Amino acid sequence: MTNLVSRRQFTIEWAHCDPAGIVFNSRFFEYFDWGTWTLFEAALGVKPPDLAAAFGIMGLPLVDASARFVAPARFGDVVELTSQVSEFRRSSFEVAHQLMVRGALAVEGRETRVWAARDPADPLKIKGQVIPPDVVKRFQAP
Amino acid sequence: MTNLVSRRQFTIEWAHCDPAGIVFNSRFFEYFDWGTWTLFEAALGVKPPDLAAAFGIMGLPLVDASARFVAPARFGDVVELTSQVSEFRRSSFEVAHQLMVRGALAVEGRETRVWAARDPADPLKIKGQVIPPDVVKRFQAP
Amino acid sequence: MTNLVSRRQFTIEWAHCDPAGIVFNSRFFEYFDWGTWTLFEAALGVKPPDLAAAFGIMGLPLVDASARFVAPARFGDVVELTSQVSEFRRSSFEVAHQLMVRGALAVEGRETRVWAARDPADPLKIKGQVIPPDVVKRFQAP
Amino acid sequence: MTNLVSRRQFTIEWAHCDPAGIVFNSRFFEYFDWGTWTLFEAALGVKPPDLAAAFGIMGLPLVDASARFVAPARFGDVVELTSQVSEFRRSSFEVAHQLMVRGALAVEGRETRVWAARDPADPLKIKGQVIPPDVVKRFQAP
């Protein structure tokens, strides 16, 4: 059994690059966020802005993010981002991202996110919720 | 009678610069937004996140923005941003911004914003409100 | 005779939206920059990172930018950006951008850019160059 | 012997926050980059844009970055970022960042960077260089 993988192809923009002529690191975390929303739409069949309401949550807050920069991505590079859930836990999960440039790995990322709802006792707080088994199942590749 | 002018001094960051080694244009519009919030806090004595509630509005949505780029700003430049309301109309106003680098004008900006509330007939819509004369008066320099 | 128009369709990302739930204004200027590079690639048949070398210039520096915000764009909206040169002058030109959301105009933008080379007398300065007639001709729609 | 710690205080901007009303994760990596430049200026007494030339390097490229998000930072929050080198190795080093909101830890970050020069054999490549002991010494608190 394998994981559902979502793919996005896009071109590196001038606005994403720094004076060294390469993508500034924070932009990769924007790409990862994209990748996660794209993956959840592919798996759950729900448009990103409708996800929270559809599942009775407030969102998928990030608690940890990291990236390893293996090779630079430059203005005009056509890149491919692949994203998959590498692990589901009780109320949190890991998303693994890979950004390929010209067929070689350029950046490897990881996000830890929580399946979270508002705390009924204190609506300013959020609480992890048990991820429904039906949700987990949708992330298995057919 | 002159206008209240707010000033912010800051240093141009690496992350704000593009492969030409100068600030990418969209960042100046972030600076202008900063400048407007800073000006309103100075004039009205209310922290930006409390502004809407304090005045019964939903915010100060932007309807028009422009910038004229006279000279580049580079990584490490210490710049000064001055912001002032150049004109109040019935329910909208103009904010004029100037960004100085080494004492010379580098960028000139202008924002048109609305003093806006939710439309009671349709909460998804917003409507301009008459700007209270007391608010306008606070933008006159002492 | 009509102008060549380039089109890009994309989806509004979470990372592009502000606490009001709509695209923060500076992001539209990133989109316009995208739009201009896309248009020049379509017209001139040269990849954006190769444009400067192909035409003996240092780039297309922006001297003026503006936007009129007609309707908000929200997370998940599929938008279409159209870009065209609305006027060529001796060494500068105007790019007109329109961002459509659900078939209606949401944002109208304009950039003034210069066809520029390094000043041979002072390589830290840039100078507008006469835009070659062959370049101008390529922006006419077939 | 303790490490030199640099501190920056700043206010969370509207433009840095997402539709959940909190700082979007990628912005923290911009803050970390700021923090590192500020720390190096404090330690080495060289303005950030002059650092490379002063030490015969091409820069401090990032090879790894991570963040742990403990509590949200919101629009208008006054935050303090502290940055210090937690470890120097032969040609790379770790920068540890902490972002405090109202006196409590909100985000913890880490960057791995390389003291790098262009490869003389291939100027498109960069190579780690031995970090001079004099440089390392400057990061010890007096």
XYZ file of C-alpha atoms in Angstrom:
568
model
C 0.000 0.000 0.000
C 1.392 3.343 -1.016
C 0.585 6.928 -0.256
C -1.255 9.314 -2.491
C 1.252 11.775 -3.956
C 0.219 15.147 -5.328
C 2.341 16.960 -7.888
C 2.523 20.604 -8.891
C 4.688 21.936 -11.655
C 5.526 25.616 -11.714
C 8.151 28.088 -12.832
C 10.392 29.966 -10.403
C 9.498 33.636 -10.466
C 11.804 36.645 -10.328
C 9.954 37.828 -7.202
C 10.942 34.614 -5.399
C 14.683 35.064 -5.886
C 17.191 36.950 -3.769
C 20.351 38.886 -4.643
C 22.235 35.587 -4.980
C 19.886 34.886 -7.916
C 18.302 31.854 -6.235
C 14.991 31.241 -4.482
C 15.035 32.790 -1.014
C 14.539 30.077 1.598
C 11.235 31.309 3.037
C 9.545 30.887 -0.351
C 10.035 27.128 -0.173
C 7.813 27.088 2.905
C 5.128 28.857 0.856
C 5.533 26.132 -1.764
C 5.162 23.437 0.914
C 1.964 25.064 2.158
C 0.638 25.024 -1.441
C 1.643 21.403 -1.704
C -0.264 20.416 1.407
C -3.466 22.146 0.316
C -3.184 20.552 -3.122
C -2.675 17.132 -1.590
C -5.667 17.485 0.727
C -7.870 18.599 -2.132
C -6.732 15.591 -4.189
C -7.321 13.174 -1.309
C -10.522 14.531 0.170
C -12.205 16.039 -2.872
C -12.943 19.272 -1.047
C -11.793 22.738 -2.157
C -9.221 24.117 0.301
C -11.399 26.999 1.559
C -14.196 24.503 2.305
C -12.034 21.959 4.108
C -12.557 23.229 7.650
C -16.332 23.390 7.406
C -16.558 20.028 5.654
C -14.761 18.243 8.475
C -15.784 20.290 11.520
C -12.264 21.540 12.165
C -10.714 25.010 12.220
C -7.780 24.047 10.046
C -4.474 22.226 9.881
C -2.136 24.385 11.988
C 1.564 23.839 11.529
C 3.592 22.921 14.609
C 6.920 22.134 12.975
C 8.517 22.752 9.574
C 11.932 22.050 8.160
C 13.805 22.052 4.887
C 17.088 20.745 3.583
C 18.526 22.714 0.689
C 20.444 20.402 -1.608
C 20.749 22.471 -4.772
C 19.584 25.954 -5.717
C 16.486 26.770 -7.758
C 16.853 29.783 -10.058
C 14.641 32.283 -11.855
C 12.943 30.528 -14.766
C 13.593 26.986 -13.544
C 10.652 24.680 -14.099
C 10.282 22.735 -10.884
C 8.110 19.885 -9.685
C 6.854 19.688 -6.131
C 5.619 16.351 -4.828
C 3.803 16.142 -1.499
C 2.545 13.177 0.510
C 1.536 12.367 4.050
C 4.389 10.256 5.356
C 2.755 9.443 8.685
C -0.622 9.826 10.348
C -0.691 9.842 14.145
C -3.697 10.191 16.466
C -4.307 13.915 15.872
C -1.260 15.040 13.918
C 0.509 14.051 10.724
C 3.677 14.581 8.720
C 3.745 15.896 5.165
C 6.885 15.149 3.145
C 7.709 17.470 0.248
C 10.288 17.143 -2.500
C 11.170 19.857 -4.974
C 12.880 18.637 -8.107
C 14.798 20.873 -10.508
C 15.751 19.373 -13.885
C 15.022 15.894 -12.539
C 17.279 16.180 -9.483
C 16.292 16.801 -5.865
C 16.792 20.453 -4.926
C 14.894 20.776 -1.634
C 13.410 18.311 0.786
C 10.836 19.553 3.292
C 8.692 18.294 6.092
C 5.701 19.778 7.881
C 4.043 18.544 11.067
C 0.407 19.610 11.206
C -2.483 19.086 13.573
C -6.082 18.124 12.773
C -7.461 20.843 15.033
C -10.723 22.315 16.268
C -11.538 25.222 18.544
C -11.536 24.227 22.184
C -15.219 24.248 23.258
C -14.121 25.416 26.724
C -12.119 28.357 25.311
C -12.704 29.374 21.684
C -9.388 31.255 21.591
C -7.580 27.949 22.020
C -7.303 25.140 19.548
C -7.156 21.417 20.323
C -6.008 18.434 18.314
C -8.831 16.096 17.300
C -8.661 12.410 16.474
C -8.168 12.199 12.706
C -11.150 10.217 11.377
C -10.115 6.803 9.950
C -12.069 7.663 6.795
C -9.819 10.657 6.252
C -6.675 8.593 6.716
C -7.923 5.996 4.244
C -8.348 8.619 1.508
C -4.595 9.234 1.526
C -3.821 5.729 0.318
C -3.066 5.593 -3.363
C -5.605 3.547 -5.311
C -2.338 73.899 9.540
C -0.200 70.939 8.689
C -0.687 67.204 8.664
C 0.582 64.753 11.213
C 3.489 62.841 9.678
C 4.627 59.479 11.002
C 8.165 58.248 10.465
C 9.665 54.780 10.559
C 13.313 54.044 10.119
C 14.396 50.558 9.137
C 17.077 48.639 7.317
C 16.528 46.936 3.983
C 16.679 43.179 4.453
C 18.256 40.577 2.176
C 14.867 38.850 1.948
C 13.357 41.993 0.415
C 15.809 42.191 -2.495
C 15.649 40.546 -5.893
C 18.341 39.213 -8.243
C 19.099 42.795 -9.350
C 20.203 43.362 -5.735
C 17.490 45.942 -5.052
C 14.199 45.876 -3.183
C 11.565 44.074 -5.226
C 8.697 46.449 -5.992
C 5.946 44.601 -4.120
C 7.823 45.039 -0.842
C 7.351 48.795 -1.017
C 3.603 48.222 -0.830
C 4.186 46.250 2.380
C 6.161 49.215 3.694
C 3.303 51.578 2.783
C 0.846 49.370 4.655
C 3.143 49.501 7.717
C 3.325 53.251 7.346
C -0.432 53.671 7.318
C -0.937 51.555 10.440
C 1.831 53.453 12.197
C 0.287 56.782 11.236
C -3.155 55.758 12.453
C -1.753 54.553 15.751
C 0.092 57.872 16.166
C -2.994 59.922 15.314
C -5.720 57.950 17.056
C -3.819 56.456 19.991
C -5.231 53.010 19.337
C -3.167 49.885 18.669
C -3.658 48.716 15.060
C -5.390 45.419 15.959
C -7.879 47.379 18.125
C -8.636 50.070 15.560
C -11.661 48.448 13.953
C -13.432 47.709 17.239
C -12.604 51.144 18.673
C -14.292 52.929 15.773
C -17.041 50.491 14.812
C -15.560 49.769 11.400
C -14.260 46.601 9.764
C -11.035 48.181 8.611
C -9.464 50.493 6.088
C -9.639 48.572 2.810
C -7.411 49.724 -0.010
C -9.049 50.671 -3.283
C -6.056 52.108 -5.107
C -2.279 52.039 -4.662
C 0.591 53.383 -6.687
C 4.312 53.936 -6.482
C 6.909 55.855 -8.420
C 10.408 54.378 -8.208
C 12.967 57.164 -8.379
C 16.089 55.417 -7.086
C 16.812 51.895 -5.912
C 17.019 50.781 -2.270
C 19.609 48.100 -1.603
C 20.339 45.439 1.012
C 21.629 47.140 4.158
C 20.380 50.624 3.262
C 18.925 52.480 6.218
C 15.750 54.066 4.960
C 13.151 56.412 6.380
C 9.499 56.121 5.515
C 7.224 59.098 6.127
C 3.472 58.734 5.850
C 0.671 61.283 6.064
C -2.952 61.625 5.060
C -2.856 64.056 2.157
C -6.622 64.311 1.787
C -9.734 63.270 3.659
C -12.939 62.925 1.663
C -16.406 61.913 2.887
C -15.660 58.217 3.410
C -12.248 57.738 1.840
C -8.811 59.256 2.162
C -5.378 59.398 0.550
C -2.172 58.409 2.311
C 1.052 59.798 0.843
C 4.267 57.882 1.526
C 7.864 58.836 0.883
C 10.818 56.531 1.258
C 14.147 58.268 1.635
C 17.512 56.562 1.147
C 20.594 58.479 2.259
C 18.538 61.646 2.473
C 17.210 61.478 -1.090
C 13.792 60.411 -2.273
C 13.822 56.816 -3.514
C 10.132 55.912 -3.741
C 6.939 57.902 -3.610
C 3.692 56.063 -2.897
C 0.026 56.730 -2.534
C -2.807 54.652 -1.128
C -6.534 55.346 -1.356
C -8.394 53.725 1.515
C -11.985 53.582 2.686
C -13.353 54.027 6.201
C -15.539 50.962 5.899
C -18.068 48.891 7.803
C -19.942 45.724 6.983
C -23.139 46.400 5.100
C -25.976 45.697 7.589
C -28.094 44.424 4.686
C -25.413 41.973 3.516
C -22.534 41.159 5.885
C -20.427 39.851 2.989
C -20.338 43.359 1.559
C -18.582 46.381 2.930
C -19.716 49.996 2.710
C -17.893 53.284 3.114
C -18.915 55.227 6.225
C -18.687 58.942 6.865
C -15.328 59.567 8.504
C -16.086 61.163 11.890
C -14.867 64.789 12.085
C -13.122 63.899 15.360
C -11.034 61.364 13.509
C -10.079 63.853 10.802
C -9.069 66.425 13.429
C -6.617 64.003 15.016
C -4.549 63.988 11.821
C -3.683 67.647 12.132
C -0.229 68.212 13.509
C -0.224 69.948 16.891
C -3.973 45.834 -35.312
C -4.260 44.497 -31.810
C -1.804 43.741 -29.046
C -0.532 40.371 -28.033
C -2.189 39.388 -24.749
C -0.702 36.782 -22.440
C -2.869 34.870 -19.981
C -2.042 32.993 -16.818
C -4.546 31.077 -14.769
C -3.751 30.261 -11.176
C -5.325 29.639 -7.808
C -5.091 32.084 -4.913
C -2.944 30.576 -2.188
C -3.446 30.728 1.575
C -0.012 32.334 1.891
C -1.156 35.248 -0.279
C -4.113 36.206 1.928
C -4.235 38.487 4.948
C -6.318 38.444 8.130
C -9.258 39.881 6.185
C -9.180 36.602 4.217
C -8.346 38.317 0.930
C -5.181 38.679 -1.128
C -2.875 41.255 0.467
C -2.303 44.113 -1.974
C 1.451 43.668 -2.448
C 0.908 40.168 -3.870
C -0.890 41.635 -6.866
C 2.329 43.414 -7.800
C 4.082 40.031 -7.731
C 1.385 38.736 -10.061
C 1.915 41.708 -12.402
C 5.641 40.995 -12.494
C 4.863 37.364 -13.410
C 2.507 38.623 -16.067
C 5.119 40.847 -17.672
C 7.743 38.105 -17.846
C 5.171 35.716 -19.297
C 4.165 38.262 -21.906
C 7.758 38.949 -22.933
C 8.482 35.264 -23.250
C 5.384 34.833 -25.428
C 6.276 37.806 -27.622
C 10.025 37.406 -27.936
C 10.420 33.639 -27.663
C 13.205 33.954 -25.118
C 13.157 32.443 -21.628
C 12.952 35.210 -18.987
C 16.404 34.566 -17.482
C 17.927 34.816 -20.980
C 16.126 38.005 -21.998
C 18.787 40.485 -20.923
C 21.651 38.705 -22.686
C 19.593 38.088 -25.825
C 18.889 41.799 -26.284
C 22.010 43.400 -24.804
C 20.132 45.030 -21.945
C 20.369 44.677 -18.176
C 16.648 44.221 -17.710
C 13.303 45.965 -17.650
C 13.404 48.086 -14.489
C 10.101 49.357 -13.139
C 9.694 53.094 -12.713
C 6.014 53.249 -11.852
C 3.345 50.772 -10.760
C -0.266 51.130 -9.768
C -3.321 49.038 -9.048
C -7.023 49.637 -8.638
C -8.759 47.113 -6.408
C -12.301 46.588 -7.618
C -13.272 43.347 -5.895
C -11.431 41.039 -3.502
C -9.739 37.776 -4.478
C -9.966 35.038 -1.861
C -8.149 31.848 -0.905
C -8.990 29.161 -3.449
C -10.303 31.529 -6.113
C -9.234 30.547 -9.605
C -8.144 33.759 -11.256
C -7.022 34.765 -14.723
C -4.384 37.402 -15.277
C -4.125 39.021 -18.698
C -1.171 41.238 -19.559
C -0.405 43.342 -22.609
C 1.804 46.248 -23.574
C -0.614 49.149 -23.910
C 1.976 51.614 -25.188
C 5.551 51.594 -26.436
C 7.486 54.855 -26.204
C 11.097 55.541 -27.226
C 12.761 53.686 -24.356
C 9.904 52.878 -22.000
C 6.570 51.122 -22.190
C 3.353 50.508 -20.295
C 2.085 47.063 -19.348
C -1.638 46.788 -18.566
C -2.761 43.916 -16.341
C -6.243 42.688 -15.533
C -7.054 40.087 -12.910
C -10.426 38.432 -13.340
C -12.185 36.455 -10.606
C -15.213 34.396 -11.659
C -15.357 36.271 -14.910
C -15.460 39.746 -13.364
C -12.686 42.293 -13.078
C -11.120 42.226 -9.605
C -7.902 44.201 -10.035
C -6.550 46.443 -12.753
C -2.836 47.191 -12.784
C -0.308 49.147 -14.752
C 3.471 49.052 -14.838
C 5.837 51.506 -16.519
C 9.129 49.855 -17.397
C 12.317 50.892 -19.126
C 14.295 49.046 -21.799
C 17.572 49.639 -19.986
C 21.288 48.972 -20.253
C 24.213 49.765 -17.995
C 25.598 53.215 -18.614
C 28.974 52.661 -20.363
C 30.314 55.753 -18.568
C 29.272 54.479 -15.123
C 28.346 50.790 -14.765
C 26.510 51.506 -11.501
C 23.983 53.561 -13.437
C 21.423 52.368 -15.896
C 20.192 54.184 -19.000
C 17.112 53.771 -21.122
C 17.824 52.468 -24.621
C 15.808 52.891 -27.781
C 13.481 49.897 -27.978
C 14.312 48.138 -31.254
C 11.442 48.314 -33.789
C 11.738 44.549 -34.217
C 10.935 44.101 -30.556
C 7.910 46.378 -30.743
C 6.619 44.498 -33.776
C 6.643 41.204 -31.884
C 3.994 42.520 -29.482
C 1.396 42.843 -32.235
C -1.083 39.995 -32.221
C -0.888 37.864 -35.367
C 32.286 31.207 28.085
C 28.997 32.189 26.542
C 27.853 33.081 23.066
C 27.165 36.513 21.751
C 23.399 36.940 21.450
C 21.829 39.538 19.183
C 18.346 40.864 19.839
C 15.825 42.570 17.602
C 12.492 43.892 18.745
C 9.774 44.508 16.206
C 6.034 44.583 15.750
C 4.124 41.972 13.790
C 2.726 43.559 10.641
C -0.658 42.984 9.004
C 1.144 41.936 5.823
C 2.819 39.064 7.697
C -0.431 37.468 8.893
C -2.656 34.962 7.160
C -6.431 34.413 7.184
C -6.129 32.693 10.581
C -4.949 36.102 11.870
C -1.484 34.825 12.795
C 1.959 35.138 11.234
C 2.239 32.842 8.219
C 5.008 30.309 8.807
C 7.312 31.380 5.970
C 7.669 34.852 7.495
C 9.460 33.381 10.501
C 12.206 32.206 8.155
C 12.556 35.807 6.937
C 12.892 36.853 10.573
C 15.577 34.214 11.145
C 17.511 35.502 8.140
C 17.311 39.042 9.602
C 18.489 37.674 12.901
C 21.533 36.030 11.394
C 22.610 39.155 9.516
C 22.117 41.238 12.661
C 24.176 38.796 14.700
C 27.015 38.759 12.188
C 27.093 42.533 12.066
C 27.224 42.665 15.880
C 29.991 40.061 16.063
C 32.160 41.064 13.113
C 31.553 44.799 12.960
C 30.930 44.689 9.233
C 27.743 45.877 7.515
C 25.874 42.920 6.030
C 26.328 43.963 2.375
C 30.094 44.245 2.971
C 30.492 40.916 4.755
C 31.377 38.795 1.746
C 34.065 41.147 0.447
C 35.530 41.706 3.925
C 36.122 37.985 4.438
C 36.764 36.762 0.906
C 33.655 34.616 0.791
C 30.569 34.676 -1.430
C 28.150 34.505 1.470
C 26.609 32.257 4.099
C 24.346 29.920 2.119
C 21.695 28.041 4.031
C 21.715 24.262 3.831
C 19.086 23.460 6.438
C 16.376 25.389 8.283
C 13.704 24.393 10.752
C 11.168 25.905 13.090
C 8.974 24.700 15.906
C 5.794 26.735 16.363
C 4.862 26.811 20.037
C 2.404 29.694 20.195
C 1.015 32.053 17.561
C 2.208 35.613 16.954
C -0.536 38.033 15.945
C -0.865 41.379 14.177
C 0.388 44.126 16.501
C 2.305 41.802 18.836
C 5.626 43.236 19.912
C 8.096 40.383 19.616
C 11.731 39.879 20.473
C 13.996 37.740 18.327
C 17.246 36.476 19.830
C 19.851 34.829 17.638
C 23.139 33.139 18.460
C 25.565 30.702 16.891
C 25.038 27.506 18.844
C 27.850 25.588 17.169
C 30.766 26.257 14.853
C 32.100 23.340 12.827
C 34.945 23.312 10.324
C 33.156 25.159 7.516
C 29.567 25.310 8.700
C 27.685 26.525 11.755
C 24.316 26.476 13.460
C 22.319 29.584 14.306
C 19.668 29.204 17.024
C 16.757 31.652 17.002
C 14.051 32.260 19.578
C 11.037 34.472 19.066
C 9.356 35.610 22.262
C 5.837 37.055 22.420
C 4.791 38.714 25.686
C 7.750 37.101 27.416
C 6.935 33.550 26.375
C 8.565 31.467 23.668
C 6.470 31.470 20.495
C 8.838 30.041 17.872
C 12.156 28.282 18.022
C 14.255 28.128 14.872
C 17.534 26.771 13.643
C 19.591 27.454 10.529
C 22.615 25.555 9.248
C 24.821 27.770 7.102
C 28.100 27.391 5.297
C 31.094 29.750 5.227
C 31.386 29.517 1.459
C 33.457 30.765 -1.448
C 33.220 30.231 -5.183
C 35.005 27.116 -6.295
C 38.157 28.341 -8.142
C 37.866 25.345 -10.475
C 34.235 26.138 -11.368
C 32.860 29.598 -10.487
C 29.276 28.327 -10.773
C 29.914 26.074 -7.784
C 30.413 27.077 -4.197
C 32.650 25.346 -1.650
C 32.747 25.452 2.114
C 35.848 27.170 3.510
C 37.508 26.700 6.885
C 35.969 29.296 9.194
C 38.878 31.464 10.422
C 39.503 31.050 14.190
C 39.426 34.849 14.495
C 35.871 34.844 13.210
C 34.808 32.148 15.662
C 36.365 34.066 18.541
C 34.271 37.140 17.777
C 31.102 35.210 18.577
C 32.078 34.736 22.207
C 30.319 37.150 24.528
C 32.724 39.553 26.258
